[in-house]
Amino acid sequence: MEKNRLEAFSDGVLAIIITIMVLELHVPEGSDISVLLPKLPVFLTYVLSFIYLGIYWNNHHHLLKAAGRVNGAMMWANLHLLFWLSLFPFATGWMGQNHFTPAPTALYGAVLLLAAIAYYILQSVIITQQGCDSKLAAAIGRDFKGKLSPVLYAIAIPASFFRPWIADCLYVFVAFMWLIPDRRIERALAERQN
Amino acid sequence: MEKNRLEAFSDGVLAIIITIMVLELHVPEGSDISVLLPKLPVFLTYVLSFIYLGIYWNNHHHLLKAAGRVNGAMMWANLHLLFWLSLFPFATGWMGQNHFTPAPTALYGAVLLLAAIAYYILQSVIITQQGCDSKLAAAIGRDFKGKLSPVLYAIAIPASFFRPWIADCLYVFVAFMWLIPDRRIERALAERQN
Amino acid sequence: MEKNRLEAFSDGVLAIIITIMVLELHVPEGSDISVLLPKLPVFLTYVLSFIYLGIYWNNHHHLLKAAGRVNGAMMWANLHLLFWLSLFPFATGWMGQNHFTPAPTALYGAVLLLAAIAYYILQSVIITQQGCDSKLAAAIGRDFKGKLSPVLYAIAIPASFFRPWIADCLYVFVAFMWLIPDRRIERALAERQN
Amino acid sequence: MEKNRLEAFSDGVLAIIITIMVLELHVPEGSDISVLLPKLPVFLTYVLSFIYLGIYWNNHHHLLKAAGRVNGAMMWANLHLLFWLSLFPFATGWMGQNHFTPAPTALYGAVLLLAAIAYYILQSVIITQQGCDSKLAAAIGRDFKGKLSPVLYAIAIPASFFRPWIADCLYVFVAFMWLIPDRRIERALAERQN
């Protein structure tokens, strides 16, 4: 019952973040189709951030399904994750409106990095709670994607100041890497049910 | 349990989209009743989009009720649908503020078309999961309305550039066609329960 | 199960409407306490609309608790109610920013009147579905408050153009009248459980 | 069942308030990293308010878990709390944009104080409903933190006009004091389950 409320609150915050981002796509003045063109970078960053938030929602969903009882540490680790995710609309809007210039691209990477670290902390809190024979720890295994992503973000941040397009490519690459859903946990849970 | 969370997240996103649209109805300057007149086209597009989102929520509700267990494909097909629906406030605001001129009217149709395709994909994913004796496939039958709608949107988009009012009439017509709730699924589900 | 989703969606929309209204309380320029004074009418209308939406949420909660199975008519009657409620931020912002001048005061009353009618329709749809021995119909009884409110709104709308303060007093009066929770339904439901 | 809906609505409102606050962090003009510097006070107040709302959500969650059946008084006490919390984005934005000058700092304290009083009322309503052998009353005990916080806010408000930084330090201090989750209720509930 308790976990339900944590999920409901997280779902609410994620749903609002994902929808509020679209407000950065300000309705343009003029009714000519050409006024949409300068909106393209904003639209593309919106698509990218939408995918990232979709991935977070998806993985968060698997994570909490694997979690046991909710405790204070888990609640705060979860709020900490939501905090960094709540900065997505700001980082997305700044990067989109400035057409992928260095500083906004670096900030976007920093928000991605901090959200990834927050996710890792939440995951660790749940594993710690479950103890040695943690089903989640077993399901995650070596957690290759979870370890590679922050490394790539950490490379992208300084790269933004020299070649922003390298950073942008890294962001797109990580998103695609995660689009493949986290079958490990899904499989492990299915096995447990058998 | 899992399906509950998918429904809750979708409900959250749809509730926010439907409510955020009203922010495009900016509070006018001046307190004379005449300042409301230029708001009329924005209000009318708001009404139309509200009805469309109501239809989507309604049908989405029937769709997920008929669905079985949630899998990764279903989650992403659902997010894909929510993505196109999240562009409703932008398309609605642009069309309303420009009094149904060609380009905004065409864009509105394009968003409707892409949302309809995304809905169709979600429906197909659920039917595929259920296999040959899919209750949902049986319930939908020939899916007349689901096939006619994208065709009408596809006609409306080019028509916007010649006679925008034809496109507007088509959008209103499709909305009215769907206002009649999808009794097919409702009936089929009721039969299954007997 | 179905009813849960209708409630969740309505809760989401109401929660967003109630919170979006606060955005009309724009953060003022300047840091002197005197810049808050012109915000007072906006704040007062915010308080009034918050109470109205609280009343609607409260009564809506009792209404759906008394309702049986959800059908298409109930869904659309519910969406119709949410539509008029979604215009609260607009009407509230316009009235607050124009310090209770005639036209905004009349519009506020019109939105209240249309929401009240939509609530009445939803209530009738639920009673019709329950048939002759409707528990809800018995619980509501003569529905004195439900019938008096639209009459008072209907008086307030023309009064706004002559003496806006009369309309404002009527709005405050109706809100206070409803603040007393709808014990009739509560009592009737408690009796049923015994 | 009833309590679920009260929780869901409160979660919705809190999720929206927490996310809407981020809209006060307007995307800056210019793409230089130096344009972020003037955003720092807004960011810091955002962090502080996020923590406060996280604390409220956390404690509210424990409070309702300890509550029994929902009645009208509880509903209105809850809406009253949500009302003051809904003013957080306004107070946060004003304080952040004015770099902790006296009046905005005092207003922030006033909103904190009124929310604390509203929380105390909600708590009292639940305890009253549970009667003499209230588990919640036993769990809260002397309620040291609950009584100290409003006192500190009440000191901070006049202090804002002389030394705003004293008020700011008090706000940060109270937040840290509460960050330690309310183990009393958690412990008491765990005991009840044994």
XYZ file of C-alpha atoms in Angstrom, chain A residues 3 7 55-68 119 122-124 126-127 130 134-146 178 180-194, chain B residues 2 5 69-72 75:
59
model
C 4.719 1.611 -2.172
C 4.728 5.210 -7.194
C 13.269 5.654 -20.028
C 13.415 6.900 -16.439
C 9.730 6.182 -15.923
C 10.134 2.722 -17.444
C 13.173 1.778 -15.370
C 11.778 3.411 -12.230
C 8.725 1.239 -12.682
C 10.846 -1.932 -12.831
C 12.960 -0.743 -9.906
C 10.038 -0.136 -7.557
C 8.380 -3.374 -8.627
C 11.517 -5.155 -7.412
C 11.652 -3.108 -4.188
C 10.229 -4.345 -0.914
C 19.073 6.816 -9.922
C 18.059 4.914 -5.271
C 18.982 1.528 -6.748
C 21.686 1.040 -4.104
C 16.832 -0.672 -2.461
C 19.569 -3.324 -2.845
C 17.057 -6.329 0.475
C 18.844 -9.234 -3.159
C 16.717 -10.195 -6.147
C 17.294 -6.743 -7.604
C 21.090 -7.029 -7.327
C 20.900 -10.414 -9.046
C 18.603 -9.016 -11.718
C 20.818 -6.034 -12.471
C 23.974 -8.107 -12.641
C 26.972 -6.135 -13.792
C 24.704 -3.164 -14.631
C 26.703 -2.371 -17.765
C 24.385 0.336 -19.092
C 24.004 1.917 -15.651
C 18.455 2.491 -22.946
C 16.006 -1.429 -25.228
C 13.949 -2.103 -22.082
C 15.609 -3.504 -19.001
C 14.746 -7.139 -19.682
C 17.105 -8.342 -16.959
C 14.813 -7.295 -14.124
C 11.741 -8.341 -16.086
C 13.229 -11.803 -16.649
C 14.383 -12.201 -13.055
C 10.949 -11.243 -11.756
C 9.234 -13.641 -14.133
C 11.536 -16.405 -12.880
C 10.696 -15.591 -9.296
C 7.015 -15.965 -10.074
C 7.592 -19.435 -11.530
C 1.452 -3.239 -13.334
C 0.576 2.117 -13.024
C -0.197 -8.082 -18.990
C 1.924 -4.995 -19.694
C 5.188 -5.554 -21.565
C 7.936 -3.288 -22.831
C 4.843 0.752 -22.589
